[in-house]
Amino acid sequence: IPTPPANPQNGQQTNQQTTSTANSTGPRNSSRNETTNYEVDRTIRHTKLNTGDIQRLSVAVVVNYKTLPDSKPLPLTAEQMKQIEDLTREAMGFSEKRGDTLNVVNSPFNPVDETGGELPFWQQQAFFDQLMSAGRWLLVLIVAWLLWRKGVRPQLQRRAEAEKAALEQKNARPD
């Protein structure tokens, strides 16, 4: 065992080992805590793009069938569809490098009525809409008439009777 210097200088303290007979014979309480973290590191990257930068375009176009007078609608030819697709690519600024997609489909917009003609006017939606509008106005008129008949008119009649009675009373008095 190394021995410490006899006189510590400049206020230095030395680690002196002292043995105590009182502590060595008593029971000792000791505890040991150990925490092991097995964490996986992750990297979060935030990229701020300029305003208005386009990452990718996905465009879908539906083209109506061609309608000829006095015939059923006909689908467009492959050549016409190719022209529409090329025109759409140019208009949207198509770029394969950016990952853009374009889908052009030819489909009839309004199904053909196979029944042979128009519905009678009372079965058409426009007639029903006009009927509902007229019904709303009729309801407003009925409510206004009832308010006049049950509320305003009796008040006016009572007032007229009161004025008539007051006038008769005034005329009946001798002055």
Coordinates of C-alpha atoms in Angstrom, one line a residue:
I1 CA 0.0 0.0 0.0
P2 CA 1.5 3.3 -1.0
T3 CA 1.8 5.8 1.8
P4 CA 0.6 9.3 1.3
P5 CA 3.0 12.3 2.0
A6 CA 3.2 13.4 5.5
N7 CA 2.3 17.0 4.9
P8 CA -0.1 17.8 2.1
Q9 CA 0.8 21.2 0.5
N10 CA -1.4 24.0 -0.6
G11 CA -4.6 22.6 1.0
Q12 CA -4.5 19.4 -0.9
Q13 CA -6.2 16.5 0.6
T14 CA -5.0 13.0 0.3
N15 CA -7.0 9.8 -0.1
Q16 CA -6.3 8.0 3.1
Q17 CA -7.5 4.6 3.6
T18 CA -9.0 4.1 6.9
T19 CA -10.2 0.8 8.2
S20 CA -12.9 0.8 10.6
T21 CA -13.6 -2.3 12.6
A22 CA -17.1 -1.2 13.5
N23 CA -18.2 -1.0 9.8
S24 CA -16.6 -4.2 8.7
T25 CA -18.5 -6.5 10.9
G26 CA -22.1 -5.0 10.3
P27 CA -24.4 -5.8 7.4
R28 CA -24.0 -3.8 4.2
N29 CA -26.8 -2.6 2.0
S30 CA -25.9 -2.1 -1.6
S31 CA -27.9 -1.7 -4.8
R32 CA -26.9 -1.6 -8.4
N33 CA -29.1 -0.2 -11.1
E34 CA -28.2 -0.6 -14.7
T35 CA -30.2 0.5 -17.8
T36 CA -29.5 -0.7 -21.2
N37 CA -31.2 1.0 -24.1
Y38 CA -31.4 -0.8 -27.4
E39 CA -32.6 2.0 -29.6
V40 CA -32.5 2.1 -33.3
D41 CA -31.4 5.4 -34.7
R42 CA -33.5 7.0 -37.4
T43 CA -32.8 9.9 -39.7
I44 CA -35.6 12.4 -40.5
R45 CA -35.1 14.5 -43.5
H46 CA -37.2 17.6 -44.2
T47 CA -37.0 18.8 -47.8
K48 CA -38.5 22.2 -48.5
L49 CA -39.4 22.6 -52.2
N50 CA -40.0 25.8 -54.0
T51 CA -43.6 27.0 -54.2
G52 CA -45.2 25.6 -57.3
D53 CA -42.8 22.7 -57.9
I54 CA -44.6 19.8 -59.6
Q55 CA -43.5 16.4 -58.4
R56 CA -45.7 14.3 -60.7
L57 CA -48.8 14.7 -62.8
S58 CA -51.6 12.2 -63.2
V59 CA -54.1 13.2 -65.9
A60 CA -57.3 11.3 -67.0
V61 CA -59.3 12.5 -70.0
V62 CA -62.8 11.1 -71.0
V63 CA -63.8 11.9 -74.6
N64 CA -67.5 11.7 -75.7
Y65 CA -68.5 9.5 -78.5
K66 CA -69.0 11.1 -81.9
T67 CA -72.6 11.8 -82.6
L68 CA -73.9 12.0 -86.2
P69 CA -77.3 13.2 -87.2
D70 CA -79.9 10.5 -87.3
S71 CA -77.6 7.8 -86.0
K72 CA -76.3 6.2 -82.8
P73 CA -73.2 7.7 -81.2
L74 CA -70.0 6.1 -82.6
P75 CA -66.7 5.6 -80.8
L76 CA -63.7 7.6 -82.1
T77 CA -61.1 5.9 -84.3
A78 CA -57.7 4.9 -82.9
E79 CA -56.1 7.7 -85.0
Q80 CA -58.4 10.3 -83.5
M81 CA -57.7 9.0 -80.0
K82 CA -54.0 9.2 -80.7
Q83 CA -54.4 12.8 -81.8
I84 CA -56.2 13.7 -78.6
E85 CA -53.6 11.9 -76.5
D86 CA -50.8 13.7 -78.2
L87 CA -52.5 17.1 -77.9
T88 CA -53.1 16.4 -74.2
R89 CA -49.5 15.4 -73.6
E90 CA -48.4 18.7 -75.1
A91 CA -50.9 20.8 -73.2
M92 CA -50.0 19.3 -69.8
G93 CA -46.2 19.3 -70.4
F94 CA -45.9 15.5 -70.1
S95 CA -42.5 14.3 -68.7
E96 CA -41.7 10.6 -68.3
K97 CA -38.6 11.5 -66.2
R98 CA -40.9 13.1 -63.6
G99 CA -43.2 10.1 -63.6
D100 CA -46.3 11.6 -65.2
T101 CA -49.2 9.4 -66.3
L102 CA -51.9 10.1 -68.9
N103 CA -55.0 8.0 -69.6
V104 CA -57.4 8.9 -72.4
V105 CA -60.7 7.0 -72.6
N106 CA -63.6 7.2 -75.1
S107 CA -67.0 6.8 -73.5
P108 CA -70.6 7.9 -74.2
F109 CA -71.5 10.8 -71.9
N110 CA -75.3 10.4 -72.1
P111 CA -76.8 6.9 -72.5
V112 CA -79.0 6.5 -75.6
D113 CA -82.7 6.3 -74.8
E114 CA -83.8 3.0 -76.4
T115 CA -87.5 3.6 -75.7
G116 CA -88.0 5.5 -78.9
G117 CA -88.8 9.1 -77.8
E118 CA -89.1 11.6 -75.0
L119 CA -91.2 11.1 -71.9
P120 CA -94.5 12.9 -71.6
F121 CA -94.1 16.4 -70.1
W122 CA -95.6 15.5 -66.8
Q123 CA -92.9 12.8 -66.3
Q124 CA -90.0 15.1 -67.1
Q125 CA -87.8 16.5 -64.4
A126 CA -88.1 20.1 -65.6
F127 CA -91.9 19.9 -65.2
F128 CA -91.5 18.5 -61.7
D129 CA -89.1 21.3 -60.7
Q130 CA -91.5 24.0 -62.0
L131 CA -94.4 22.4 -60.1
M132 CA -92.4 22.4 -56.9
S133 CA -91.4 26.0 -57.4
A134 CA -95.1 27.0 -58.0
G135 CA -96.1 25.0 -54.9
R136 CA -93.7 26.9 -52.7
W137 CA -95.1 30.3 -54.0
L138 CA -98.7 29.0 -53.5
L139 CA -97.8 28.1 -49.9
V140 CA -96.4 31.5 -49.3
L141 CA -99.5 33.1 -50.7
I142 CA -101.8 31.0 -48.5
V143 CA -99.9 31.8 -45.4
A144 CA -100.0 35.6 -46.2
W145 CA -103.8 35.4 -46.9
L146 CA -104.4 33.6 -43.6
L147 CA -102.3 36.2 -41.7
W148 CA -104.4 39.0 -43.3
R149 CA -107.7 37.2 -42.7
K150 CA -107.1 36.1 -39.1
G151 CA -104.7 38.8 -37.8
V152 CA -104.6 42.2 -39.7
R153 CA -108.2 42.5 -40.9
P154 CA -109.9 42.0 -37.4
Q155 CA -107.5 44.6 -36.0
L156 CA -108.5 47.1 -38.7
Q157 CA -112.2 46.4 -38.2
R158 CA -112.0 46.9 -34.4
R159 CA -110.1 50.2 -34.9
A160 CA -112.8 51.3 -37.4
E161 CA -115.6 50.4 -35.0
A162 CA -113.8 52.2 -32.1
E163 CA -113.4 55.4 -34.3
K164 CA -117.0 55.2 -35.4
A165 CA -118.1 54.8 -31.7
A166 CA -116.0 57.7 -30.7
L167 CA -117.3 59.9 -33.5
E168 CA -120.9 59.0 -32.6
Q169 CA -120.2 59.8 -28.9
K170 CA -118.7 63.1 -29.9
N171 CA -121.7 64.0 -32.1
A172 CA -124.2 62.8 -29.4
R173 CA -122.9 65.3 -26.8
P174 CA -124.4 68.7 -26.8
D175 CA -121.9 71.5 -26.8

